[in-house]
Short mmCIF file of C-alpha atoms in Angstrom, two decimals:
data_model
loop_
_atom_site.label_atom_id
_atom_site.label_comp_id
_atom_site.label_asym_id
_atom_site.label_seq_id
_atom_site.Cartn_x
_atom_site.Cartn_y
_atom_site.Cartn_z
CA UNK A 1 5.35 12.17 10.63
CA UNK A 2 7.57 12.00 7.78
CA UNK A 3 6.48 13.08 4.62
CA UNK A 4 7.14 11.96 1.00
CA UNK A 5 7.17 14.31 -1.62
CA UNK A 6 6.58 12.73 -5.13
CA UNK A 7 7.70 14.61 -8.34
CA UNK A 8 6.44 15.01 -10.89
CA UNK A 9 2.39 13.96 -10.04
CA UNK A 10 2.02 13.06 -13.56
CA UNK A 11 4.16 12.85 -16.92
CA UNK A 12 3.60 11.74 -20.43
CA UNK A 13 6.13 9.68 -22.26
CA UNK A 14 6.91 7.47 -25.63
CA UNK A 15 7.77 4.23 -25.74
CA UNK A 16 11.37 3.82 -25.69
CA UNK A 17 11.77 6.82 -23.38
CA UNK A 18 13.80 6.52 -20.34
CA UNK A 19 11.27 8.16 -17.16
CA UNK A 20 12.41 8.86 -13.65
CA UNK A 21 10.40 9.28 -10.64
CA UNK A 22 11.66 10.93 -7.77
CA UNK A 23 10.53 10.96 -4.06
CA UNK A 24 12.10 13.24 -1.22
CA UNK A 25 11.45 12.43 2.14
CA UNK A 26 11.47 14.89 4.83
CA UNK A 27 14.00 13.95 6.80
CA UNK A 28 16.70 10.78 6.38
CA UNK A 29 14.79 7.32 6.05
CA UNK A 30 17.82 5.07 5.01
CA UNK A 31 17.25 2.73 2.63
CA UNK A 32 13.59 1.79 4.01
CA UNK A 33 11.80 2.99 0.71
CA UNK A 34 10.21 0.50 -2.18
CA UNK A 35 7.84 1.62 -4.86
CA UNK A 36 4.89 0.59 -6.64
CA UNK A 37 3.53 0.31 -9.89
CA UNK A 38 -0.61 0.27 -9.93
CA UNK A 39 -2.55 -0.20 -13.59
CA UNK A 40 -6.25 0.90 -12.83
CA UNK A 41 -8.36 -1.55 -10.98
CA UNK A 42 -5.84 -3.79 -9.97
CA UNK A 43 -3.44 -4.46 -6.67
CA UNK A 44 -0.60 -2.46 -6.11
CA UNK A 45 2.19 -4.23 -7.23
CA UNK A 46 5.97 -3.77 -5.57
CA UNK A 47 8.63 -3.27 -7.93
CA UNK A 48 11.78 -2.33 -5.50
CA UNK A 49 12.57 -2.71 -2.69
CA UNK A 50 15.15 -1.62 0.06
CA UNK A 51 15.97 1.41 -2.76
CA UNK A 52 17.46 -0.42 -5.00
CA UNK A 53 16.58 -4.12 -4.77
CA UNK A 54 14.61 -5.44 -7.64
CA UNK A 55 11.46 -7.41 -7.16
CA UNK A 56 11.77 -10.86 -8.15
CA UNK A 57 9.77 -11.05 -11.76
CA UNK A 58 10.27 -7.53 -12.67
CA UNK A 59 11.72 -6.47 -15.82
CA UNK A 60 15.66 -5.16 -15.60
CA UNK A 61 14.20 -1.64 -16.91
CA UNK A 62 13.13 -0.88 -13.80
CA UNK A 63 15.88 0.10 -11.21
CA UNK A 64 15.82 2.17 -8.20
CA UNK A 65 18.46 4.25 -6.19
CA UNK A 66 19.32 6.96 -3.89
CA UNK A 67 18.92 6.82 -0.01
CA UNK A 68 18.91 9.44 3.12
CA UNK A 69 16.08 11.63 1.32
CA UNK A 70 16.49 11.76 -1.81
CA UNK A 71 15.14 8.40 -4.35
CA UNK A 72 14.85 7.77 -7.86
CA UNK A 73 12.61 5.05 -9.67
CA UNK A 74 13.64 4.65 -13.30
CA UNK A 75 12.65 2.85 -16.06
CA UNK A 76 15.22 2.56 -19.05
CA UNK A 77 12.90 1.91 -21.70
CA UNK A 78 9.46 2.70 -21.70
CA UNK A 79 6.80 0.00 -22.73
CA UNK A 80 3.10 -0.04 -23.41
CA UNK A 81 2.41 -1.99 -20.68
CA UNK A 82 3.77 0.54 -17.86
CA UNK A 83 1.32 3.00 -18.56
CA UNK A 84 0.12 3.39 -14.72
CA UNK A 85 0.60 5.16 -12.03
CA UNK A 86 3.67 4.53 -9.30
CA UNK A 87 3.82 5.05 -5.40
CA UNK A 88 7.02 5.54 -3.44
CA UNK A 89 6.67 4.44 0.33
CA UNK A 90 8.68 5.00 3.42
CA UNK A 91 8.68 2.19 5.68
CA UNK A 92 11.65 3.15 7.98
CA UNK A 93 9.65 4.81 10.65
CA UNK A 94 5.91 4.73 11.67
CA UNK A 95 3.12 5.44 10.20
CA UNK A 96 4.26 4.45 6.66
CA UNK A 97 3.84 6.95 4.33
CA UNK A 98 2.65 6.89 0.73
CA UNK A 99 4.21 9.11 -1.76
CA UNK A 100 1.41 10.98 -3.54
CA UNK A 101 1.58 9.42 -6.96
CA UNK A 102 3.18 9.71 -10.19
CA UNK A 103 0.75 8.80 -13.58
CA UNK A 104 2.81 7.71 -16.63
CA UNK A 105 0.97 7.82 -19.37
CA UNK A 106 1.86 7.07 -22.76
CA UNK B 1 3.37 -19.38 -1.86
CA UNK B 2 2.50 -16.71 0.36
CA UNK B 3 -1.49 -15.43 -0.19
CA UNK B 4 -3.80 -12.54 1.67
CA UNK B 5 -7.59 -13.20 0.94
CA UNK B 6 -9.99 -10.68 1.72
CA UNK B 7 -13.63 -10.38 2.52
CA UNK B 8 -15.95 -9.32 -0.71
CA UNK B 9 -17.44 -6.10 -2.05
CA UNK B 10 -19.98 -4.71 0.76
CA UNK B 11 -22.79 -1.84 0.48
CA UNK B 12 -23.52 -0.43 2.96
CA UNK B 13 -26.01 3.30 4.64
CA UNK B 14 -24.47 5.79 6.73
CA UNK B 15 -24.35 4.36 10.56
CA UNK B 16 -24.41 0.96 9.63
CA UNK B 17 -21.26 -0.93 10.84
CA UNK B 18 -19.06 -3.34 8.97
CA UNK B 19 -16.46 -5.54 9.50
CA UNK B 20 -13.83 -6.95 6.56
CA UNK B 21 -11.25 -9.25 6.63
CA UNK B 22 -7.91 -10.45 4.87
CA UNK B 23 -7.08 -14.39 5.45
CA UNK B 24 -3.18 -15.22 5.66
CA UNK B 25 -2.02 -18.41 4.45
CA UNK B 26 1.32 -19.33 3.38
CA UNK B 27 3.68 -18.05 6.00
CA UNK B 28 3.67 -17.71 9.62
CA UNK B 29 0.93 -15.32 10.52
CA UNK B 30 1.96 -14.51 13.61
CA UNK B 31 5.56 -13.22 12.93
CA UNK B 32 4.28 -11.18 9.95
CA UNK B 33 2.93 -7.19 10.57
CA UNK B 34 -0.71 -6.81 8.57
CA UNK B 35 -1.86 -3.23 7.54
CA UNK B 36 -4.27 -1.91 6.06
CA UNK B 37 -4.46 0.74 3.52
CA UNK B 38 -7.53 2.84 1.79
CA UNK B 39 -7.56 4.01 -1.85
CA UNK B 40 -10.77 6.56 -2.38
CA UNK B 41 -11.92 6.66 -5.78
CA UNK B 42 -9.44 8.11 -8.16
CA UNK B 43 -6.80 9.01 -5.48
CA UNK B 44 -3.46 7.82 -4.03
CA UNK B 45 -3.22 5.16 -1.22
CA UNK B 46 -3.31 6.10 2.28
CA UNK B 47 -1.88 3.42 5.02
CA UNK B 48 -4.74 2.94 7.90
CA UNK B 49 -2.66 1.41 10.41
CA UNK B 50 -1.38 -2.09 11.64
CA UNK B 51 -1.31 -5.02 13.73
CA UNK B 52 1.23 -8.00 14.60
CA UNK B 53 -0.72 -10.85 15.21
CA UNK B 54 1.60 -12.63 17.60
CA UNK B 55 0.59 -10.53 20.49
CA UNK B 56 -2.31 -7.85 18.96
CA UNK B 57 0.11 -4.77 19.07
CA UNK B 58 -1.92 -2.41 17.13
CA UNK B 59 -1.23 1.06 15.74
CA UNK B 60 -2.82 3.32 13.99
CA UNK B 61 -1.65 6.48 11.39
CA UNK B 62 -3.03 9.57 12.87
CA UNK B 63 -5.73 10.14 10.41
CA UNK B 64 -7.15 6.95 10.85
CA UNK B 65 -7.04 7.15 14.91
CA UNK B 66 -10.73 6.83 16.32
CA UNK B 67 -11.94 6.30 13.13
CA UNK B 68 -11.55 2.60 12.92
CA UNK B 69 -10.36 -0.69 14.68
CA UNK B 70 -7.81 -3.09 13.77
CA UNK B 71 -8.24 -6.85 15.14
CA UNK B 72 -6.83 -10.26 14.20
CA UNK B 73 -8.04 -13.51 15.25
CA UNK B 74 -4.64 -15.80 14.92
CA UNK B 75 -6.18 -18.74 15.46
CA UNK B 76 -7.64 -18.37 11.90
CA UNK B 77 -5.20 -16.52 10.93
CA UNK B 78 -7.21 -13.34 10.00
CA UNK B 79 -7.37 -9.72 10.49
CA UNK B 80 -10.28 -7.32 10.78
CA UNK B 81 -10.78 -3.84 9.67
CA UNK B 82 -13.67 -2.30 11.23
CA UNK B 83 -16.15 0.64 11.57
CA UNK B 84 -19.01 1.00 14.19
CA UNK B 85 -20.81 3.83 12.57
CA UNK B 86 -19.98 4.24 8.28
CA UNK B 87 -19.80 7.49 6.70
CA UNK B 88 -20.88 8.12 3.05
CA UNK B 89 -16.74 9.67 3.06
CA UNK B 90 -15.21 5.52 3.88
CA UNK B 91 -16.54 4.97 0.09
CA UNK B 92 -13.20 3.32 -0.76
CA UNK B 93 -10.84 0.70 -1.53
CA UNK B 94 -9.33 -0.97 1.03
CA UNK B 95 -6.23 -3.31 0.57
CA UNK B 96 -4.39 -5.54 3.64
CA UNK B 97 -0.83 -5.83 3.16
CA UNK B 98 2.01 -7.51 4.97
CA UNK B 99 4.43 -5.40 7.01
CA UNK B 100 5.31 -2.21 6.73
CA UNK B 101 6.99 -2.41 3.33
CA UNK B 102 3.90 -3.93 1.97
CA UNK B 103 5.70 -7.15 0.48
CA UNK B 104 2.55 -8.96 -0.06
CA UNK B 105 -0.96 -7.38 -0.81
CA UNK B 106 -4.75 -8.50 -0.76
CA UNK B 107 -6.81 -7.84 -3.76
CA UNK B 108 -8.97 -5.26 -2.00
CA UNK B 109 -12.47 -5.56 -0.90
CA UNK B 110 -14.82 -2.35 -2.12
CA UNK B 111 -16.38 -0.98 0.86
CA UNK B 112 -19.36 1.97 -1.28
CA UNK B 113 -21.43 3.53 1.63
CA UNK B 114 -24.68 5.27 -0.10
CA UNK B 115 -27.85 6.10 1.47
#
């Protein structure tokens, strides 16, 4: 299986701040990665897709990039409201495989 | 406009069984993957396995292998997640999502399994 390494497991930021996420995958998965943005007790919710395409509804301070092994998840501007906690996932071969997390907190 | 409806909150003893489910409705259930993925309290999410409706091609992540079965009924246009003997350790959330890159999501049924 492939496996996702997520960096860093948790940060803390200020509003305003400009946070990246990154996730390395073991070996090349293309573009086949989207990530996630959970608040506590609530549904996972996609932000990007394909690497780098934005979810339709999402704020333009979220943006994604990379491909092969290597992705970033960024968010240009911190707000209040993206205090959570954000999953990478690699979808380009099976099982899909969860990155292991990354808890903004503000 | 594209929806995944699941089963409520169960509670359930060790060795019990249980069965949940997560409706489709909006899209073509049969040309659509469905997974399944488990959150345990306070930790990341962990993908189960999967099924295609169309034709019942199942697969499971290794972890999850022997531990649980996968169904789907298409003529309701529903899939199963089940367990034939629950261990106080399944105490989890457990989302459906569609396809492998989880474009659409349930809102999770609460599975707690406490003597």
């Amino acid at each position: 299986d492939i496996q996702m390494t997520q960096s860093p497991s948790a940060m803390s930021a200020s509003v305003g701040d400009r946070v990246t996420i990154t996730c390395r995958a073991s070996q090349g998965i293309s573009h086949y990665l989207a990530w996630f943005q959970q608040k506590p007790g609530k549904v996972p919710k996609r932000l990007i897709y394909a690497s780098s395409s934005l979810q339709s509804g999402v704020p333009s301070r979220f943006s994604g990039s990379g491909s092969g092994t290597e992705f970033t998840l960024t968010i240009s501007s911190l707000q209040p409201e993206d205090f959570a906690t954000y999953y990478c996932l690699q979808h380009n071969s099976y099982p899909p495989i969860f990155g292991g997390g990354t808890k903004v907190e503000i | 406009e594209v929806q995944l409806v699941q089963s409520g909150a169960e509670v359930k003893k060790p060795g019990e069984s249980l069965k949940i489910s997560c409706k489709g409705s909006g899209y073509s259930f049969t040309s659509y993957w469905i997974g399944w993925v488990r959150q345990m309290p306070g930790k990341g999410l962990e993908w189960m396995g999967i099924i295609y409706p169309g034709d019942s091609d199942t697969r499971y992540s290794p972890s999850f292998q022997g531990q649980v079965t996968i169904s789907a009924d298409k003529s309701i246009s529903t899939a199963y997640l089940q367990w034939s003997s629950l261990k106080a350790s399944d105490t989890a959330m457990y989302y459906c999502a569609r396809q492998t890159e989880a474009d659409y999501w349930g809102q999770g049924t609460l599975v707690t399994v406490s003597s």
